[in-house]
Short mmCIF file of C-alpha atoms and ligand atoms in Angstrom, two decimals:
data_model
loop_
_atom_site.label_atom_id
_atom_site.label_comp_id
_atom_site.label_asym_id
_atom_site.label_seq_id
_atom_site.Cartn_x
_atom_site.Cartn_y
_atom_site.Cartn_z
CA UNK A 204 -16.65 193.57 62.16
CA UNK A 205 -14.88 191.25 59.70
CA UNK A 206 -11.01 190.90 59.92
CA UNK A 207 -9.56 191.94 56.78
CA UNK A 208 -5.77 192.00 56.96
CA UNK A 209 -2.99 191.37 59.44
CA UNK A 210 -0.02 193.31 59.31
CA UNK A 211 3.26 192.15 61.03
CA UNK A 212 6.10 194.30 62.02
CA UNK A 213 9.06 194.32 64.66
CA UNK A 214 9.96 197.36 67.16
CA UNK A 215 12.67 197.86 69.21
CA UNK A 216 13.10 199.86 72.46
CA UNK A 217 16.62 200.65 74.29
CA UNK A 218 16.59 199.81 78.01
CA UNK A 219 17.65 202.44 80.27
CA UNK A 220 20.41 199.92 81.27
CA UNK A 221 21.19 196.23 80.69
CA UNK A 222 18.67 193.47 82.07
CA UNK A 223 20.44 190.40 83.32
CA UNK A 224 18.90 187.24 84.59
CA UNK A 225 20.08 183.54 85.33
CA UNK A 226 18.96 182.68 81.78
CA UNK A 227 19.92 185.83 79.52
CA UNK A 228 21.15 189.50 79.25
CA UNK A 229 19.86 192.23 77.02
CA UNK A 230 19.99 195.84 76.63
CA UNK A 231 16.81 196.28 74.32
CA UNK A 232 13.43 194.99 74.00
CA UNK A 233 12.82 193.37 70.71
CA UNK A 234 9.20 192.60 69.88
CA UNK A 235 6.72 191.66 67.02
CA UNK A 236 3.76 193.68 66.56
CA UNK A 237 0.62 192.58 64.81
CA UNK A 238 -1.89 194.65 63.69
CA UNK A 239 -5.59 193.09 62.69
CA UNK A 240 -7.40 195.65 60.51
CA UNK A 241 -11.31 195.07 60.06
CA UNK A 242 -13.85 196.16 57.21
CA UNK A 243 -15.06 198.89 59.74
CA UNK A 244 -11.48 200.37 59.96
CA UNK A 245 -10.77 199.59 63.61
CA UNK A 246 -7.53 198.03 64.27
CA UNK A 247 -6.57 195.70 66.90
CA UNK A 248 -3.07 195.46 68.28
CA UNK A 249 -0.99 192.19 69.88
CA UNK A 250 2.58 191.65 70.46
CA UNK A 251 5.05 188.68 70.94
CA UNK A 252 8.57 189.17 72.06
CA UNK A 253 10.80 186.58 71.18
CA UNK A 254 11.82 184.19 74.50
CA UNK A 255 13.59 181.27 73.14
CA UNK A 256 15.06 180.33 76.45
CA UNK A 257 11.47 180.31 77.77
CA UNK A 258 8.98 179.44 75.25
CA UNK A 259 11.39 178.41 72.62
CA UNK A 260 9.91 181.08 70.32
CA UNK A 261 12.08 183.18 68.29
CA UNK A 262 11.56 186.29 65.59
CA UNK A 263 11.32 183.75 62.93
CA UNK A 264 8.90 181.33 64.19
CA UNK A 265 6.59 184.00 65.47
CA UNK A 266 6.24 185.67 62.10
CA UNK A 267 6.01 182.39 60.26
CA UNK A 268 3.18 181.00 62.52
CA UNK A 269 1.30 184.05 62.34
CA UNK A 270 1.37 184.61 58.74
CA UNK A 271 1.04 181.05 57.44
CA UNK A 272 -0.89 179.39 60.44
CA UNK A 273 -2.82 182.10 62.38
CA UNK A 274 -3.76 184.47 59.53
CA UNK A 275 -5.50 182.15 57.39
CA UNK A 276 -7.53 181.10 60.18
CA UNK A 277 -8.56 184.56 61.12
CA UNK A 278 -9.10 186.41 57.91
CA UNK A 279 -12.82 186.77 57.24
CA UNK A 280 -13.92 185.95 60.62
CA UNK A 281 -16.62 188.28 62.32
CA UNK A 282 -14.99 189.54 65.81
CA UNK A 283 -18.30 189.39 67.40
CA UNK A 284 -17.60 185.51 67.32
CA UNK A 285 -14.77 185.69 69.54
CA UNK A 286 -14.76 182.24 71.07
CA UNK A 287 -14.60 180.91 67.77
CA UNK A 288 -12.04 183.01 66.43
CA UNK A 289 -9.78 182.06 69.63
CA UNK A 290 -10.50 178.61 69.31
CA UNK A 291 -9.11 178.59 65.88
CA UNK A 292 -6.02 180.35 66.93
CA UNK A 293 -5.42 177.66 69.58
CA UNK A 294 -5.92 175.15 67.06
CA UNK A 295 -3.89 176.83 64.27
CA UNK A 296 -0.46 174.89 65.46
CA UNK A 297 1.05 172.94 68.52
CA UNK A 298 3.07 175.13 70.62
CA UNK A 299 3.76 178.47 69.34
CA UNK A 300 2.47 180.16 72.14
CA UNK A 301 4.15 183.47 71.87
CA UNK A 302 2.31 184.11 68.30
CA UNK A 303 -0.81 182.80 69.59
CA UNK A 304 -0.73 185.15 72.32
CA UNK A 305 -0.17 188.10 69.90
CA UNK A 306 -3.10 187.17 68.02
CA UNK A 307 -5.40 186.49 71.03
CA UNK A 308 -4.59 190.02 72.56
CA UNK A 309 -5.35 191.66 69.19
CA UNK A 310 -8.51 189.68 68.90
CA UNK A 311 -9.41 190.80 72.65
CA UNK A 312 -8.81 194.43 71.39
CA UNK A 313 -10.98 194.48 68.74
CA UNK A 314 -13.61 192.70 70.67
CA UNK A 315 -13.43 195.54 73.37
CA UNK A 316 -13.41 198.16 70.64
CA UNK A 317 -16.60 196.41 69.16
CA UNK A 318 -18.31 196.44 72.65
CA UNK A 319 -17.35 200.06 73.19
CA UNK A 320 -15.73 198.77 76.68
CA UNK A 321 -12.20 198.55 78.06
CA UNK A 322 -11.52 194.72 78.45
CA UNK A 323 -11.23 194.81 82.22
CA UNK A 324 -14.90 195.78 82.52
CA UNK A 325 -16.00 193.35 80.06
CA UNK A 326 -14.52 190.79 82.27
CA UNK A 327 -16.53 192.27 85.24
CA UNK A 328 -13.44 194.31 86.99
CA UNK A 329 -13.95 197.34 88.78
CA UNK A 330 -10.54 198.04 90.00
CA UNK A 331 -8.35 200.21 87.74
CA UNK A 332 -5.11 200.82 89.52
CA UNK A 333 -2.43 198.75 91.04
CA UNK A 334 1.33 198.98 91.91
CA UNK A 335 4.13 196.89 90.22
CA UNK A 336 7.22 195.59 91.63
CA UNK A 337 10.65 196.81 90.39
CA UNK A 338 13.48 194.24 89.11
CA UNK A 339 16.82 194.33 90.08
CA UNK A 340 19.12 192.64 87.62
CA UNK A 341 21.45 189.88 88.38
CA UNK A 342 24.88 191.32 89.11
CA UNK A 343 27.62 191.37 91.85
CA UNK A 344 26.22 191.81 95.31
CA UNK A 345 27.42 195.34 96.01
CA UNK A 346 25.98 196.58 92.45
CA UNK A 347 22.69 194.81 93.44
CA UNK A 348 22.55 196.56 96.83
CA UNK A 349 23.01 199.75 95.04
CA UNK A 350 20.50 199.30 92.32
CA UNK A 351 18.09 198.33 94.89
CA UNK A 352 18.82 201.63 97.20
CA UNK A 353 18.31 203.70 93.75
CA UNK A 354 14.95 201.86 92.97
CA UNK A 355 13.93 202.59 96.64
CA UNK A 356 14.85 206.24 96.20
CA UNK A 357 12.72 206.43 93.00
CA UNK A 358 9.67 205.53 95.21
CA UNK A 359 9.31 201.63 94.59
CA UNK A 360 8.47 199.55 97.88
CA UNK A 361 8.67 195.97 96.26
CA UNK A 362 11.65 194.75 94.61
CA UNK A 363 12.24 191.67 92.66
CA UNK A 364 15.58 190.51 93.02
CA UNK A 365 17.19 188.22 90.37
CA UNK A 366 19.45 185.56 91.49
CA UNK A 367 20.23 181.84 90.38
CA UNK A 368 24.15 182.08 89.36
CA UNK A 369 26.24 180.36 92.11
CA UNK A 370 24.04 179.75 95.08
CA UNK A 371 26.49 180.78 97.57
CA UNK A 372 26.91 184.13 95.91
CA UNK A 373 23.16 184.19 95.67
CA UNK A 374 23.02 184.20 99.52
CA UNK A 375 25.44 187.51 99.54
CA UNK A 376 23.17 189.00 96.83
CA UNK A 377 19.95 188.81 98.79
CA UNK A 378 21.64 189.65 102.32
CA UNK A 379 23.23 192.52 100.61
CA UNK A 380 20.23 193.96 99.16
CA UNK A 381 18.28 193.51 102.51
CA UNK A 382 20.68 195.24 104.46
CA UNK A 383 21.00 198.02 101.99
CA UNK A 384 17.11 198.82 101.70
CA UNK A 385 16.25 198.19 105.42
CA UNK A 386 13.25 196.21 106.88
CA UNK A 387 10.58 198.11 105.08
CA UNK A 388 10.76 197.30 101.52
CA UNK A 389 9.10 194.05 100.28
CA UNK A 390 11.74 191.75 98.55
CA UNK A 391 10.92 189.00 96.17
CA UNK A 392 13.51 186.68 94.96
CA UNK A 393 13.44 185.16 91.33
CA UNK A 394 16.30 182.26 90.80
CA UNK A 395 15.15 181.46 87.15
CA UNK A 396 15.53 177.73 87.70
CA UNK A 397 19.10 178.40 88.82
CA UNK A 398 19.26 176.10 91.72
CA UNK A 399 19.12 172.45 92.27
CA UNK A 400 16.44 171.46 94.67
CA UNK A 401 18.92 170.91 97.64
CA UNK A 402 20.40 174.09 96.87
CA UNK A 403 17.27 175.95 96.99
CA UNK A 404 16.10 174.44 100.34
CA UNK A 405 19.47 175.25 101.92
CA UNK A 406 19.66 178.69 100.66
CA UNK A 407 15.92 179.37 101.42
CA UNK A 408 16.39 178.15 104.95
CA UNK A 409 19.38 180.19 105.29
CA UNK A 410 17.35 183.20 104.40
CA UNK A 411 14.54 182.18 106.86
CA UNK A 412 17.24 181.58 109.71
CA UNK A 413 18.98 184.90 109.03
CA UNK A 414 15.38 186.84 109.22
CA UNK A 415 15.93 188.30 105.80
CA UNK A 416 11.95 188.38 105.27
CA UNK A 417 11.61 187.36 101.77
CA UNK A 418 8.18 187.26 100.71
CA UNK A 419 8.42 184.53 97.99
CA UNK A 420 10.84 182.61 96.09
CA UNK A 421 10.07 182.44 92.16
CA UNK A 422 11.26 179.48 90.09
CA UNK A 423 14.06 177.98 92.39
CA UNK A 424 14.54 174.73 90.26
CA UNK A 425 14.56 173.44 86.62
CA UNK A 426 11.45 173.85 84.78
CA UNK A 427 10.70 170.31 84.04
CA UNK A 428 11.45 169.36 87.69
CA UNK A 429 8.14 169.66 89.17
CA UNK A 430 8.96 166.98 91.64
CA UNK A 431 11.83 168.93 93.06
CA UNK A 432 9.81 172.12 92.88
CA UNK A 433 7.49 170.17 95.23
CA UNK A 434 10.19 169.12 97.35
CA UNK A 435 11.37 172.65 97.94
CA UNK A 436 7.71 173.83 98.46
CA UNK A 437 7.35 171.07 100.92
CA UNK A 438 10.61 171.80 103.11
CA UNK A 439 10.56 175.66 103.41
CA UNK A 440 8.19 178.25 105.20
CA UNK A 441 8.69 180.79 102.20
CA UNK A 442 6.14 180.99 99.70
CA UNK A 443 7.38 179.32 96.32
CA UNK A 444 5.97 180.66 92.99
CA UNK A 445 6.01 178.52 89.87
CA UNK A 446 7.24 180.59 86.76
CA UNK A 447 8.58 178.47 83.87
CA UNK A 448 7.00 175.27 85.24
CA UNK A 449 3.72 176.58 84.35
CA UNK A 450 3.22 177.75 80.98
CA UNK A 451 0.08 175.99 79.60
CA UNK A 452 -3.31 175.52 81.43
CA UNK A 453 -2.36 171.80 81.34
CA UNK A 454 0.91 172.62 83.45
CA UNK A 455 -1.49 174.59 85.88
CA UNK A 456 -3.58 171.37 86.43
CA UNK A 457 -0.42 169.00 87.06
CA UNK A 458 1.13 171.76 89.68
CA UNK A 459 -2.18 172.26 91.22
CA UNK A 460 -3.05 168.71 91.71
CA UNK A 461 0.47 167.82 93.04
CA UNK A 462 0.66 171.14 95.24
CA UNK A 463 3.96 171.55 93.72
CA UNK A 464 4.20 175.54 94.41
CA UNK A 465 2.09 177.74 96.42
CA UNK A 466 1.45 180.21 93.80
CA UNK A 467 1.38 180.40 90.02
CA UNK A 468 3.01 183.29 88.06
CA UNK A 469 0.92 184.07 84.80
CA UNK A 470 2.44 185.27 81.73
CA UNK A 471 0.65 185.59 78.40
CA UNK A 472 3.52 184.69 76.25
CA UNK A 473 3.47 181.23 78.19
CA UNK A 474 -0.16 180.98 78.32
CA UNK A 475 -0.81 181.55 74.57
CA UNK A 476 -2.57 184.98 75.52
CA UNK A 477 -5.53 186.07 77.64
CA UNK A 478 -7.68 183.19 77.11
CA UNK A 479 -5.27 180.76 78.48
CA UNK A 480 -4.38 182.90 81.26
CA UNK A 481 -8.11 183.19 82.12
CA UNK A 482 -8.54 179.29 82.38
CA UNK A 483 -5.34 179.50 84.50
CA UNK A 484 -6.82 182.07 87.02
CA UNK A 485 -9.96 179.96 86.90
CA UNK A 486 -8.28 177.03 88.08
CA UNK A 487 -6.04 178.50 90.53
CA UNK A 488 -9.02 180.40 92.14
CA UNK A 489 -10.93 177.18 92.24
CA UNK A 490 -7.85 175.56 94.16
CA UNK A 491 -7.56 178.40 96.49
CA UNK A 492 -4.10 179.09 94.96
CA UNK A 493 -3.16 182.98 94.41
CA UNK A 494 -1.46 184.30 91.38
CA UNK A 495 1.00 186.87 89.93
CA UNK A 496 0.79 188.35 86.70
CA UNK A 497 4.36 188.87 84.98
CA UNK A 498 5.46 189.64 81.72
CA UNK A 499 8.49 188.89 79.22
CA UNK A 500 10.83 191.87 77.99
CA UNK A 501 7.70 193.47 76.31
CA UNK A 502 6.55 196.70 75.17
CA UNK A 503 3.34 198.16 76.48
CA UNK A 504 0.82 196.58 74.01
CA UNK A 505 0.97 193.15 75.60
CA UNK A 506 1.92 194.66 78.92
CA UNK A 507 -1.62 196.65 78.88
CA UNK A 508 -3.39 193.20 78.06
CA UNK A 509 -1.94 191.78 81.21
CA UNK A 510 -2.71 194.88 83.09
CA UNK A 511 -6.53 194.28 82.00
CA UNK A 512 -6.39 190.77 83.27
CA UNK A 513 -4.61 191.62 86.58
CA UNK A 514 -7.47 194.25 87.57
CA UNK A 515 -10.01 192.03 86.50
CA UNK A 516 -9.23 188.87 88.43
CA UNK A 517 -9.14 188.91 92.30
CA UNK A 518 -7.10 185.84 92.15
CA UNK A 519 -4.13 187.79 90.82
CA UNK A 520 -2.65 189.56 93.92
CA UNK A 521 0.80 190.19 92.86
CA UNK A 522 1.95 192.21 90.01
CA UNK A 523 5.34 192.13 88.29
CA UNK A 524 4.54 194.36 84.99
CA UNK A 525 7.93 196.73 85.11
CA UNK A 526 9.40 196.21 81.63
CA UNK A 527 7.89 199.44 80.37
CA UNK A 528 9.45 201.37 83.43
CA UNK A 529 13.04 199.86 82.28
CA UNK A 530 12.42 201.10 78.58
CA UNK A 531 14.15 204.31 77.92
CA UNK A 532 11.14 205.33 75.62
CA UNK A 533 7.39 204.53 75.05
CA UNK A 534 6.48 203.98 71.39
CA UNK A 535 3.01 202.92 72.38
CA UNK A 536 0.37 205.69 72.75
CA UNK A 537 -2.39 205.02 74.90
CA UNK A 538 -2.96 201.91 76.89
CA UNK A 539 -1.80 201.48 80.50
CA UNK A 540 -0.49 204.85 82.15
CA UNK A 541 2.59 204.37 84.47
CA UNK A 542 2.99 206.95 87.27
CA UNK A 543 6.17 205.65 89.16
CA UNK A 544 5.13 202.09 90.27
CA UNK A 545 1.44 202.71 89.89
CA UNK A 546 -0.40 201.38 86.94
CA UNK A 547 -3.67 202.90 85.67
CA UNK A 548 -6.32 201.64 83.23
CA UNK A 549 -8.24 204.16 81.29
CA UNK A 550 -11.82 203.68 80.16
CA UNK A 551 -10.97 203.47 76.14
CA UNK A 552 -12.29 200.52 74.77
CA UNK A 553 -10.38 197.21 74.13
CA UNK A 554 -6.61 197.86 75.43
CA UNK A 555 -7.03 201.69 74.80
CA UNK A 556 -3.96 201.73 72.22
CA UNK A 557 -4.13 204.52 69.71
CA UNK A 558 -0.98 203.84 68.18
CA UNK A 559 2.34 201.98 68.01
CA UNK A 560 5.04 204.15 66.77
CA UNK A 561 8.39 203.22 65.44
CA UNK A 562 7.29 199.85 63.95
CA UNK A 563 8.96 198.20 61.05
CA UNK A 564 6.03 196.92 59.05
CA UNK A 565 7.36 194.02 57.10
CA UNK A 566 4.49 191.85 56.03
CA UNK A 567 1.02 192.00 55.56
CA UNK A 568 -1.46 189.29 54.81
CA UNK A 569 -5.02 189.71 53.28
CA UNK A 570 -8.17 187.86 53.15
MG1 MG B 1182 10.50 184.53 86.70
#
């Protein structure tokens, strides 16, 4: 199965309601779709949303890197030589992890189709279903409490609360949500780098003293302040989850060696795709550190890739893959199925995606 063409397009999916974090606000998922065609007629799909605030990658940089650096490295390659192809993607440019992720996902999709197996099975996984949490956007405390109550009514029993703007107001936000949903709902807090280390220690100790029963706090401090992250981790009893601080496998080496966090949040757009994510999983497992699998505001193409990884690796114990739930429509046919909070993988080969509708195809690079 020889790769003959890379097509690039954009896809926009409106959200049911605006999504707001300490870093950004959006009412639409805009993403870049990659299709790798082969001489057998099989097509592999990949995806890269622009997340300049997190990865530094924009629509322009993603499209340019794929067309001018990654496509020339892949065209003419045999899909059965997956490792060589993935290495070529990794070596095509420094950085640019989202563009690399799109190509890496499409290559894995083709590899699964070549082998006639879903990806999770090729990695030795047996589990097909798991439940995601549901994200509550950053807003005024009473609005967040209302959104949380609505999510619980809709059947979600694990919520991720976005905070990180005004730490005193954040304490109110978290308290208001806990009072509204009662003691039985699992609550996670994501500060998206919004606190200083001292603010983080103060607010987390306050949550502990108030008995708010928060399962974990994600990325309390600035991404580069790994020493500050460690100070927070060492100072509180609550689990601290690194997100923006752990992008590459090399970041993971440092965080694990320093024990700067209790857990790592893996996202394919940060790790440059599944191959980087698998390396982080292996390191975390070796260190006895559990992982969450998360996503940016992505369509179901790359979220399906993350779901295959999530079910195939026991070190992944927490799932934050709700972006397709937040979307008003689903243009991705096939792939992971959503039934409320529960995600199920099918036994279709590769990612199991049949088609991506509504893509504005813009560029094609042929070998
Ligand atoms: Mg996060």
